[in-house]
mmCIF file of C-alpha atoms in Angstrom:
data_model
loop_
_atom_site.group_PDB
_atom_site.id
_atom_site.type_symbol
_atom_site.label_atom_id
_atom_site.label_comp_id
_atom_site.label_asym_id
_atom_site.label_seq_id
_atom_site.Cartn_x
_atom_site.Cartn_y
_atom_site.Cartn_z
ATOM 1 C CA MET A 18 82.235 -135.518 -93.955
ATOM 2 C CA SER A 19 84.334 -138.654 -93.660
ATOM 3 C CA GLU A 20 88.083 -138.553 -94.011
ATOM 4 C CA HIS A 21 89.869 -140.715 -96.529
ATOM 5 C CA ILE A 22 92.229 -143.191 -94.875
ATOM 6 C CA VAL A 23 95.517 -143.725 -96.656
ATOM 7 C CA SER A 24 97.502 -146.911 -96.184
ATOM 8 C CA PRO A 25 100.867 -146.555 -94.439
ATOM 9 C CA LYS A 26 102.381 -148.445 -97.394
ATOM 10 C CA ILE A 27 101.471 -145.508 -99.646
ATOM 11 C CA TYR A 28 103.235 -143.117 -97.283
ATOM 12 C CA LEU A 29 106.339 -145.312 -97.258
ATOM 13 C CA VAL A 30 106.386 -145.482 -101.065
ATOM 14 C CA ILE A 31 106.000 -141.702 -101.321
ATOM 15 C CA PHE A 32 108.710 -141.171 -98.704
ATOM 16 C CA ALA A 33 111.058 -143.501 -100.602
ATOM 17 C CA SER A 34 110.250 -141.624 -103.817
ATOM 18 C CA LEU A 35 111.055 -138.301 -102.152
ATOM 19 C CA MET A 36 114.362 -139.672 -100.855
ATOM 20 C CA LEU A 37 115.171 -140.961 -104.341
ATOM 21 C CA GLY A 38 114.285 -137.517 -105.715
ATOM 22 C CA THR A 39 116.628 -135.924 -103.197
ATOM 23 C CA GLY A 40 119.405 -138.261 -104.293
ATOM 24 C CA ILE A 41 118.760 -137.400 -107.942
ATOM 25 C CA THR A 42 118.813 -133.706 -107.042
ATOM 26 C CA VAL A 43 122.230 -134.045 -105.389
ATOM 27 C CA TRP A 44 123.532 -136.109 -108.319
ATOM 28 C CA ALA A 45 122.234 -133.563 -110.852
ATOM 29 C CA ALA A 46 123.770 -130.683 -108.895
ATOM 30 C CA PHE A 47 127.248 -132.029 -109.639
ATOM 31 C CA ARG A 48 126.623 -132.445 -113.377
ATOM 32 C CA ASP A 49 127.272 -129.637 -115.825
ATOM 33 C CA VAL A 50 124.649 -129.618 -118.552
ATOM 34 C CA GLY A 51 125.050 -125.975 -119.471
ATOM 35 C CA LYS A 52 122.027 -123.750 -119.343
ATOM 36 C CA PHE A 53 119.743 -126.710 -118.626
ATOM 37 C CA ASN A 54 120.936 -127.026 -115.005
ATOM 38 C CA ILE A 55 118.116 -124.802 -113.777
ATOM 39 C CA VAL A 56 115.540 -126.609 -115.904
ATOM 40 C CA ILE A 57 116.559 -130.006 -114.524
ATOM 41 C CA ALA A 58 116.498 -128.689 -110.949
ATOM 42 C CA LEU A 59 113.027 -127.201 -111.448
ATOM 43 C CA VAL A 60 111.650 -130.407 -112.976
ATOM 44 C CA ILE A 61 112.923 -132.497 -110.074
ATOM 45 C CA ALA A 62 111.567 -129.984 -107.540
ATOM 46 C CA THR A 63 108.190 -129.911 -109.299
ATOM 47 C CA ILE A 64 107.868 -133.693 -109.192
ATOM 48 C CA LYS A 65 108.738 -133.773 -105.501
ATOM 49 C CA ALA A 66 106.348 -130.924 -104.688
ATOM 50 C CA THR A 67 103.582 -132.672 -106.606
ATOM 51 C CA LEU A 68 104.025 -135.822 -104.542
ATOM 52 C CA VAL A 69 103.913 -133.823 -101.308
ATOM 53 C CA VAL A 70 100.771 -131.928 -102.320
ATOM 54 C CA LEU A 71 98.937 -134.962 -103.652
ATOM 55 C CA PHE A 72 99.597 -137.377 -100.823
ATOM 56 C CA PHE A 73 100.803 -135.604 -97.675
ATOM 57 C CA MET A 74 98.380 -132.704 -98.106
ATOM 58 C CA HIS A 75 95.623 -135.097 -99.262
ATOM 59 C CA ALA A 76 94.877 -133.105 -102.413
ATOM 60 C CA ARG A 77 94.308 -136.328 -104.296
ATOM 61 C CA TYR A 78 91.268 -137.054 -102.156
ATOM 62 C CA SER A 79 89.987 -133.464 -101.936
ATOM 63 C CA PRO A 80 86.781 -132.120 -103.499
ATOM 64 C CA ARG A 81 86.830 -131.020 -107.137
ATOM 65 C CA ARG A 82 86.822 -127.327 -106.247
ATOM 66 C CA THR A 83 90.008 -127.693 -104.211
ATOM 67 C CA GLN A 84 91.626 -129.618 -107.048
ATOM 68 C CA MET A 85 90.631 -126.864 -109.478
ATOM 69 C CA VAL A 86 92.279 -124.236 -107.258
ATOM 70 C CA ILE A 87 95.458 -126.322 -107.149
ATOM 71 C CA VAL A 88 95.505 -126.765 -110.937
ATOM 72 C CA CYS A 89 94.961 -123.036 -111.482
ATOM 73 C CA SER A 90 97.751 -122.237 -109.030
ATOM 74 C CA VAL A 91 100.157 -124.573 -110.796
ATOM 75 C CA PHE A 92 99.185 -123.046 -114.142
ATOM 76 C CA TRP A 93 99.910 -119.556 -112.794
ATOM 77 C CA LEU A 94 103.229 -120.752 -111.373
ATOM 78 C CA ALA A 95 104.130 -122.193 -114.792
ATOM 79 C CA ILE A 96 103.444 -118.827 -116.399
ATOM 80 C CA MET A 97 105.651 -117.044 -113.861
ATOM 81 C CA LEU A 98 108.474 -119.574 -114.249
ATOM 82 C CA ALA A 99 108.285 -119.350 -118.050
ATOM 83 C CA LEU A 100 108.560 -115.575 -117.895
ATOM 84 C CA THR A 101 111.450 -115.806 -115.437
ATOM 85 C CA LEU A 102 113.337 -118.296 -117.592
ATOM 86 C CA THR A 103 112.718 -116.159 -120.670
ATOM 87 C CA ASP A 104 114.183 -113.139 -118.882
ATOM 88 C CA TYR A 105 117.102 -115.223 -117.643
ATOM 89 C CA ASP A 106 117.812 -116.446 -121.170
ATOM 90 C CA THR A 107 117.947 -112.911 -122.610
ATOM 91 C CA ARG A 108 120.529 -111.603 -120.115
ATOM 92 C CA PRO A 109 124.079 -111.028 -121.364
ATOM 93 C CA ARG A 110 126.438 -113.745 -120.198
ATOM 94 C CA ASP A 111 129.874 -112.133 -120.366
ATOM 95 C CA SER A 112 129.209 -108.698 -118.948
ATOM 96 C CA ARG A 113 130.925 -107.724 -115.737
ATOM 97 C CA LEU A 114 129.456 -105.532 -113.068
ATOM 98 C CA ALA A 115 130.891 -102.047 -112.765
ATOM 99 C CA PRO A 116 132.505 -101.220 -109.426
ATOM 100 C CA PRO A 117 130.495 -99.028 -107.090
ATOM 101 C CA ALA A 118 130.794 -95.282 -107.664
ATOM 102 C CA ILE A 119 132.354 -94.730 -104.232
ATOM 103 C CA SER A 120 135.098 -97.325 -104.610
ATOM 104 C CA HIS A 121 137.735 -94.631 -105.335
ATOM 105 C CA LEU A 122 136.995 -93.070 -101.910
ATOM 106 C CA LEU A 123 137.710 -96.317 -100.119
ATOM 107 C CA ARG A 124 141.177 -96.719 -101.650
ATOM 108 C CA ALA A 125 142.582 -93.566 -100.024
#
């Protein structure tokens, strides 16, 4: 089986894109967009991870079966993230944690 040869220019473009994505991540971290902060961070991370998998792990040039496994894995990850975000959205926002039951023993 012959290996696919990728041009160094492609690697440089992908590297520049990842550095740009890192810059956007840092910029977005200092912006307050309410409850969408986590969504923005996950979208940026997903784009960067997709670039790494496609080009640096050579998934773009892999056989169809490998690509199918990757697509199924991403689909499963999307289900898990959707469930996590749904749970996160249903949590009370203004509740405070109760102090530990043994805190009165430590004050003495």
